[in-house]
CSV table of C-alpha atoms in Angstrom, one decimal:
chain,number,residue,atom,x,y,z
X,1,UNK,CA,35.2,-0.4,-14.8
X,2,UNK,CA,33.3,-3.6,-14.4
X,3,UNK,CA,30.4,-4.6,-16.7
X,4,UNK,CA,26.9,-3.9,-15.4
X,5,UNK,CA,25.2,-7.0,-14.1
X,6,UNK,CA,21.6,-8.0,-14.6
X,7,UNK,CA,21.5,-10.3,-11.6
X,8,UNK,CA,23.5,-10.7,-8.4
X,9,UNK,CA,23.6,-13.1,-5.4
X,10,UNK,CA,23.3,-11.0,-2.3
X,11,UNK,CA,23.5,-11.8,1.4
X,12,UNK,CA,21.4,-9.7,3.6
X,13,UNK,CA,20.7,-10.0,7.3
X,14,UNK,CA,17.1,-9.4,8.2
X,15,UNK,CA,16.0,-9.4,11.8
X,16,UNK,CA,19.0,-11.4,12.8
X,17,UNK,CA,18.8,-14.1,10.1
X,18,UNK,CA,21.1,-14.0,7.1
X,19,UNK,CA,19.4,-14.7,3.7
X,20,UNK,CA,21.2,-15.4,0.5
X,21,UNK,CA,19.3,-14.9,-2.7
X,22,UNK,CA,19.9,-14.4,-6.4
X,23,UNK,CA,18.1,-11.3,-7.4
X,24,UNK,CA,17.6,-9.1,-10.4
X,25,UNK,CA,19.7,-6.0,-10.1
X,26,UNK,CA,16.6,-3.8,-10.6
X,27,UNK,CA,14.6,-5.6,-7.9
X,28,UNK,CA,13.5,-3.1,-5.1
X,29,UNK,CA,14.4,-3.9,-1.5
X,30,UNK,CA,10.7,-3.9,-0.6
X,31,UNK,CA,10.0,-6.6,-3.2
X,32,UNK,CA,13.0,-8.6,-2.1
X,33,UNK,CA,11.6,-8.5,1.5
X,34,UNK,CA,8.0,-9.3,0.4
X,35,UNK,CA,8.4,-11.6,-2.5
X,36,UNK,CA,11.8,-13.3,-2.0
X,37,UNK,CA,11.7,-13.5,1.8
X,38,UNK,CA,7.9,-13.6,2.3
X,39,UNK,CA,8.2,-10.9,4.9
X,40,UNK,CA,4.9,-9.3,3.9
X,41,UNK,CA,4.7,-7.1,7.1
X,42,UNK,CA,6.5,-4.4,5.1
X,43,UNK,CA,3.8,-2.9,2.8
X,44,UNK,CA,3.8,-1.1,-0.5
X,45,UNK,CA,1.4,1.8,-0.3
X,46,UNK,CA,2.5,4.0,-3.2
X,47,UNK,CA,5.6,2.7,-4.9
X,48,UNK,CA,6.8,6.3,-5.1
X,49,UNK,CA,8.5,7.1,-1.8
X,50,UNK,CA,5.6,9.2,-0.5
X,51,UNK,CA,3.6,7.0,1.9
X,52,UNK,CA,6.2,5.4,4.2
X,53,UNK,CA,4.3,2.1,4.5
X,54,UNK,CA,7.5,0.3,3.4
X,55,UNK,CA,9.8,2.0,5.9
X,56,UNK,CA,12.5,-0.3,7.3
X,57,UNK,CA,15.8,0.3,9.2
X,58,UNK,CA,18.9,-0.5,7.2
X,59,UNK,CA,22.2,-0.5,9.1
X,60,UNK,CA,20.6,1.8,11.7
X,61,UNK,CA,19.2,4.2,9.2
X,62,UNK,CA,15.4,4.5,8.6
X,63,UNK,CA,14.5,4.4,4.9
X,64,UNK,CA,11.8,3.6,2.5
X,65,UNK,CA,12.5,0.2,1.0
X,66,UNK,CA,10.8,1.1,-2.2
X,67,UNK,CA,13.5,3.7,-2.8
X,68,UNK,CA,16.4,1.3,-2.6
X,69,UNK,CA,17.5,-1.6,-4.7
X,70,UNK,CA,17.9,-5.0,-3.0
X,71,UNK,CA,21.5,-5.2,-4.3
X,72,UNK,CA,22.3,-2.0,-2.4
X,73,UNK,CA,21.5,-3.8,0.8
X,74,UNK,CA,24.0,-6.6,0.1
X,75,UNK,CA,26.0,-7.3,3.2
X,76,UNK,CA,23.7,-5.0,5.2
X,77,UNK,CA,21.5,-5.6,8.2
X,78,UNK,CA,17.8,-4.8,8.1
X,79,UNK,CA,15.2,-4.5,10.7
X,80,UNK,CA,11.5,-4.9,9.7
X,81,UNK,CA,8.3,-5.0,11.7
X,82,UNK,CA,8.6,-8.7,12.0
X,83,UNK,CA,11.7,-8.2,14.1
X,84,UNK,CA,10.1,-5.9,16.7
X,85,UNK,CA,9.4,-7.6,20.0
X,86,UNK,CA,10.3,-11.3,20.1
X,87,UNK,CA,9.4,-14.7,21.5
X,88,UNK,CA,5.7,-13.8,21.3
X,89,UNK,CA,6.2,-10.6,23.3
X,90,UNK,CA,5.2,-7.3,21.8
X,91,UNK,CA,7.7,-4.5,21.6
X,92,UNK,CA,6.6,-1.6,23.8
X,93,UNK,CA,5.8,0.4,20.7
X,94,UNK,CA,3.5,-2.3,19.5
X,95,UNK,CA,1.8,-2.4,22.9
X,96,UNK,CA,1.4,1.3,22.9
X,97,UNK,CA,-0.1,1.5,19.4
X,98,UNK,CA,-2.7,-1.0,20.5
X,99,UNK,CA,-3.5,0.7,23.8
X,100,UNK,CA,-3.8,4.1,22.3
X,101,UNK,CA,-5.8,3.1,19.3
X,102,UNK,CA,-3.0,4.2,17.0
X,103,UNK,CA,-4.2,1.9,14.2
X,104,UNK,CA,-7.4,1.0,12.4
X,105,UNK,CA,-6.8,-0.9,9.2
X,106,UNK,CA,-3.2,-1.5,10.1
X,107,UNK,CA,-1.8,-0.9,6.6
X,108,UNK,CA,0.5,2.0,7.6
X,109,UNK,CA,1.3,0.6,11.0
X,110,UNK,CA,4.5,-1.4,10.2
X,111,UNK,CA,6.0,1.7,8.6
X,112,UNK,CA,4.9,3.9,11.5
X,113,UNK,CA,6.3,1.5,14.0
X,114,UNK,CA,9.7,1.4,12.2
X,115,UNK,CA,9.8,5.2,12.0
X,116,UNK,CA,9.0,5.4,15.7
X,117,UNK,CA,11.6,2.8,16.5
X,118,UNK,CA,14.3,4.7,14.6
X,119,UNK,CA,13.3,7.8,16.5
X,120,UNK,CA,13.5,6.2,19.9
X,121,UNK,CA,16.8,4.4,19.1
X,122,UNK,CA,18.3,7.8,18.5
X,123,UNK,CA,16.3,9.9,20.9
X,124,UNK,CA,14.8,8.0,23.8
X,125,UNK,CA,13.0,11.1,25.2
X,126,UNK,CA,11.5,12.9,22.2
X,127,UNK,CA,9.3,16.0,22.5
X,128,UNK,CA,6.0,16.0,20.7
X,129,UNK,CA,7.3,18.1,17.8
X,130,UNK,CA,10.2,15.6,17.5
X,131,UNK,CA,7.7,12.7,17.3
X,132,UNK,CA,5.6,14.5,14.7
X,133,UNK,CA,8.8,15.2,12.7
X,134,UNK,CA,9.8,11.6,12.9
X,135,UNK,CA,6.6,10.3,11.3
X,136,UNK,CA,6.3,13.1,8.7
X,137,UNK,CA,7.3,10.5,6.0
X,138,UNK,CA,4.4,8.2,7.0
X,139,UNK,CA,0.9,8.6,5.7
X,140,UNK,CA,-2.1,7.2,7.7
X,141,UNK,CA,-5.4,7.4,5.9
X,142,UNK,CA,-7.7,6.2,8.6
X,143,UNK,CA,-6.7,6.6,12.3
X,144,UNK,CA,-5.2,10.1,12.1
X,145,UNK,CA,-2.0,11.1,13.7
X,146,UNK,CA,-2.9,12.2,17.2
X,147,UNK,CA,-3.3,8.7,18.7
X,148,UNK,CA,-0.1,7.6,16.9
X,149,UNK,CA,1.8,10.6,18.4
X,150,UNK,CA,0.4,9.7,21.9
X,151,UNK,CA,1.3,6.0,21.5
X,152,UNK,CA,4.9,6.9,20.6
X,153,UNK,CA,5.1,9.3,23.5
X,154,UNK,CA,3.8,6.7,25.9
X,155,UNK,CA,6.2,4.1,24.6
X,156,UNK,CA,9.1,6.5,25.3
X,157,UNK,CA,7.6,7.2,28.7
X,158,UNK,CA,7.4,3.4,29.5
X,159,UNK,CA,11.0,2.9,28.7
X,160,UNK,CA,12.2,5.4,31.2
K,1,UNK,CA,-59.8,-1.7,29.6
K,2,UNK,CA,-56.1,-1.9,29.8
K,3,UNK,CA,-54.6,-3.7,32.7
K,4,UNK,CA,-51.3,-2.5,33.9
K,5,UNK,CA,-48.7,-5.1,34.6
K,6,UNK,CA,-45.8,-4.5,36.8
K,7,UNK,CA,-42.4,-5.0,35.1
K,8,UNK,CA,-40.4,-7.9,36.4
K,9,UNK,CA,-37.3,-5.8,36.6
K,10,UNK,CA,-37.1,-2.2,37.7
K,11,UNK,CA,-37.5,0.2,34.9
K,12,UNK,CA,-35.1,2.7,36.5
K,13,UNK,CA,-31.8,1.1,37.4
K,14,UNK,CA,-29.8,2.8,40.1
K,15,UNK,CA,-26.4,3.8,38.9
K,16,UNK,CA,-24.5,1.5,41.3
K,17,UNK,CA,-26.5,-1.5,40.0
K,18,UNK,CA,-25.4,-1.2,36.4
K,19,UNK,CA,-23.1,-4.0,35.2
K,20,UNK,CA,-20.0,-3.2,33.2
K,21,UNK,CA,-20.8,-3.4,29.5
K,22,UNK,CA,-19.6,-2.3,26.2
K,23,UNK,CA,-21.0,1.2,26.3
K,24,UNK,CA,-18.5,3.8,27.4
K,25,UNK,CA,-15.8,1.3,27.8
K,26,UNK,CA,-12.6,0.9,25.8
K,27,UNK,CA,-12.6,-2.5,24.3
K,28,UNK,CA,-9.3,-3.9,23.2
K,29,UNK,CA,-9.4,-4.7,19.5
K,30,UNK,CA,-8.9,-8.4,18.8
K,31,UNK,CA,-7.2,-7.7,15.4
K,32,UNK,CA,-4.5,-5.4,16.8
K,33,UNK,CA,-2.0,-8.0,17.7
K,34,UNK,CA,-1.4,-9.4,14.3
K,35,UNK,CA,-1.5,-6.0,12.7
K,36,UNK,CA,1.2,-4.5,14.9
K,37,UNK,CA,3.3,-7.6,14.2
K,38,UNK,CA,3.1,-7.2,10.5
K,39,UNK,CA,1.0,-10.4,10.3
K,40,UNK,CA,-2.2,-8.9,8.9
K,41,UNK,CA,-3.0,-10.4,5.5
K,42,UNK,CA,-3.8,-7.7,3.0
K,43,UNK,CA,-4.7,-8.4,-0.6
K,44,UNK,CA,-1.2,-7.8,-1.8
K,45,UNK,CA,0.2,-10.3,0.7
K,46,UNK,CA,-1.6,-13.2,-0.7
K,47,UNK,CA,0.4,-15.6,-2.9
K,48,UNK,CA,-0.9,-18.4,-5.1
K,49,UNK,CA,0.9,-21.0,-7.1
K,50,UNK,CA,1.4,-19.8,-10.6
K,51,UNK,CA,0.2,-16.3,-9.7
K,52,UNK,CA,1.0,-13.6,-12.3
K,53,UNK,CA,2.0,-10.0,-11.9
K,54,UNK,CA,0.4,-7.2,-13.8
K,55,UNK,CA,2.0,-4.1,-15.3
K,56,UNK,CA,0.1,-1.3,-16.9
K,57,UNK,CA,0.9,0.4,-20.2
K,58,UNK,CA,0.2,4.1,-19.5
K,59,UNK,CA,-0.6,7.1,-21.6
K,60,UNK,CA,2.2,9.6,-22.2
K,61,UNK,CA,-0.4,12.1,-23.4
K,62,UNK,CA,-2.8,14.2,-21.5
K,63,UNK,CA,-5.4,13.9,-24.2
K,64,UNK,CA,-5.1,11.6,-27.2
K,65,UNK,CA,-7.1,9.3,-29.4
K,66,UNK,CA,-6.0,5.6,-29.2
K,67,UNK,CA,-5.8,4.6,-32.9
K,68,UNK,CA,-4.5,1.0,-32.3
K,69,UNK,CA,-2.9,-1.2,-29.7
K,70,UNK,CA,-0.6,-4.0,-30.7
K,71,UNK,CA,0.2,-6.5,-28.0
K,72,UNK,CA,1.6,-9.2,-30.3
K,73,UNK,CA,5.3,-8.6,-29.4
K,74,UNK,CA,4.5,-8.8,-25.7
K,75,UNK,CA,2.6,-12.0,-26.1
K,76,UNK,CA,5.6,-13.6,-27.9
K,77,UNK,CA,7.7,-13.4,-24.8
K,78,UNK,CA,7.7,-16.7,-22.8
K,79,UNK,CA,5.8,-16.7,-19.5
K,80,UNK,CA,3.6,-13.8,-20.5
K,81,UNK,CA,0.1,-15.0,-19.4
K,82,UNK,CA,-2.0,-12.5,-21.3
K,83,UNK,CA,-2.8,-8.9,-22.1
K,84,UNK,CA,-5.9,-6.8,-21.8
K,85,UNK,CA,-6.8,-3.6,-23.7
K,86,UNK,CA,-9.4,-0.9,-23.2
K,87,UNK,CA,-11.5,-2.2,-26.1
K,88,UNK,CA,-11.6,-5.7,-24.5
K,89,UNK,CA,-12.5,-4.2,-21.1
K,90,UNK,CA,-15.4,-2.4,-22.7
K,91,UNK,CA,-16.7,-5.6,-24.1
K,92,UNK,CA,-16.1,-7.6,-20.9
K,93,UNK,CA,-17.4,-5.2,-18.3
K,94,UNK,CA,-20.0,-2.5,-17.7
K,95,UNK,CA,-18.9,1.1,-17.3
K,96,UNK,CA,-18.2,2.2,-13.7
K,97,UNK,CA,-21.3,3.3,-11.8
K,98,UNK,CA,-21.3,7.1,-11.6
K,99,UNK,CA,-22.3,8.4,-8.2
K,100,UNK,CA,-23.4,11.8,-9.3
K,101,UNK,CA,-26.0,13.9,-11.2
K,102,UNK,CA,-26.0,14.8,-14.9
K,103,UNK,CA,-23.9,15.7,-16.8
K,104,UNK,CA,-21.3,13.9,-14.6
K,105,UNK,CA,-23.4,10.8,-14.5
K,106,UNK,CA,-23.3,10.5,-18.3
K,107,UNK,CA,-19.6,9.8,-18.3
K,108,UNK,CA,-18.8,6.3,-19.4
K,109,UNK,CA,-15.5,5.2,-18.0
K,110,UNK,CA,-13.8,1.8,-17.5
K,111,UNK,CA,-10.8,0.2,-15.8
K,112,UNK,CA,-8.7,1.0,-18.8
K,113,UNK,CA,-8.9,3.9,-21.3
K,114,UNK,CA,-11.4,3.1,-24.0
K,115,UNK,CA,-10.9,5.0,-27.3
K,116,UNK,CA,-9.0,7.8,-25.9
K,117,UNK,CA,-6.8,8.8,-23.0
K,118,UNK,CA,-7.7,11.8,-20.7
K,119,UNK,CA,-4.7,12.2,-18.5
K,120,UNK,CA,-1.0,11.4,-18.5
K,121,UNK,CA,-0.5,8.0,-16.8
K,122,UNK,CA,-4.0,6.7,-17.6
K,123,UNK,CA,-3.7,2.9,-18.0
K,124,UNK,CA,-4.4,1.9,-21.6
K,125,UNK,CA,-3.4,-1.8,-21.5
K,126,UNK,CA,-2.4,-4.4,-18.9
K,127,UNK,CA,0.1,-7.2,-19.2
K,128,UNK,CA,0.2,-10.2,-16.9
K,129,UNK,CA,3.3,-12.3,-16.6
K,130,UNK,CA,5.1,-14.8,-14.4
K,131,UNK,CA,7.3,-12.2,-12.7
K,132,UNK,CA,7.1,-8.5,-11.9
K,133,UNK,CA,10.1,-7.8,-14.0
K,134,UNK,CA,8.9,-9.8,-17.0
K,135,UNK,CA,5.5,-8.0,-16.9
K,136,UNK,CA,7.3,-4.7,-17.0
K,137,UNK,CA,9.5,-5.8,-20.0
K,138,UNK,CA,6.5,-7.2,-21.9
K,139,UNK,CA,4.6,-4.0,-21.2
K,140,UNK,CA,7.3,-2.1,-23.0
K,141,UNK,CA,6.8,-4.2,-26.1
K,142,UNK,CA,3.1,-3.1,-26.3
K,143,UNK,CA,2.8,-0.6,-29.2
K,144,UNK,CA,0.1,2.0,-28.9
K,145,UNK,CA,-0.6,4.4,-31.8
K,146,UNK,CA,-1.9,7.7,-30.4
K,147,UNK,CA,-3.3,10.7,-32.2
K,148,UNK,CA,-2.6,13.6,-29.8
K,149,UNK,CA,-5.5,15.9,-29.1
K,150,UNK,CA,-5.6,19.4,-27.5
K,151,UNK,CA,-5.6,18.9,-23.7
K,152,UNK,CA,-7.8,21.0,-21.4
K,153,UNK,CA,-5.3,22.5,-19.0
K,154,UNK,CA,-7.3,25.0,-17.0
K,155,UNK,CA,-10.7,25.0,-15.2
K,156,UNK,CA,-13.2,27.5,-16.4
K,157,UNK,CA,-16.3,28.1,-18.4
K,158,UNK,CA,-16.3,26.3,-21.7
K,159,UNK,CA,-18.5,26.7,-24.7
K,160,UNK,CA,-20.6,23.8,-26.0
K,161,UNK,CA,-18.3,20.9,-26.8
K,162,UNK,CA,-18.9,18.2,-29.4
K,163,UNK,CA,-17.3,15.6,-27.3
K,164,UNK,CA,-17.8,16.4,-23.6
K,165,UNK,CA,-15.9,13.3,-22.5
């Protein structure tokens, strides 16, 4: 068995760009994204895996980046809110969130968007219960969920 | 005598004459674009040169008297910027404003526990250091001497209490 290491150099692909950084083994993925890569669109809401503000997609799987160590993502590919859309264009989910007033303060929005994206990647035509289940790990404290569910449904509709 | 003056514009406006305005119309929010792109700047997103990270030392007791707090070992670590204890907070700040009626309004509480802790996880000291990890390590070196007290674990009528807080 190899000795435990306190630090490690990791290479992680985030939104198509590969970053190589020397990180402490205990550094959380969310702090790696926010502090080491300056991708502050991924938020920390609770630090305990409850709120979903830090949700990102790692190798196709939606997860809360405060529940994963940065070194566990070594060699992996991550999608964050900054990678939605592109070239100044908004992703259809981003458009739909704005059109349906699915955000107010915007703090939970990146996590909501990533949960919604993970859902639509897997299930392009979700039913309302399926949408509600998909965002059950994301807490919104100001807008409420009805407009968010409508926004996701309309983004799915728009893609058809 | 009061003279009547005809208004220059009609008081009653026919419906077809109203111009589109803000009332009853959905106005696109100008802040949405940056927020949906993750480019909103929240407090935690702000970075400054030489910025420190805070880590709190928290109470392991539901109810305990804080007999002493020793931060000297934490301060010995390099790149620890400073520490703050409840007693210092009580000197430096006023108690929180209590938005209620007596007896609730008579509570004096601060940003850190002063004198005693009243729930598990209550912050009793803060350590600021150059990195998140260092702040956490330094916080573990803060030694707090507690005298555990009987916690109140149910809600119900109580007799007179010598120390209501």
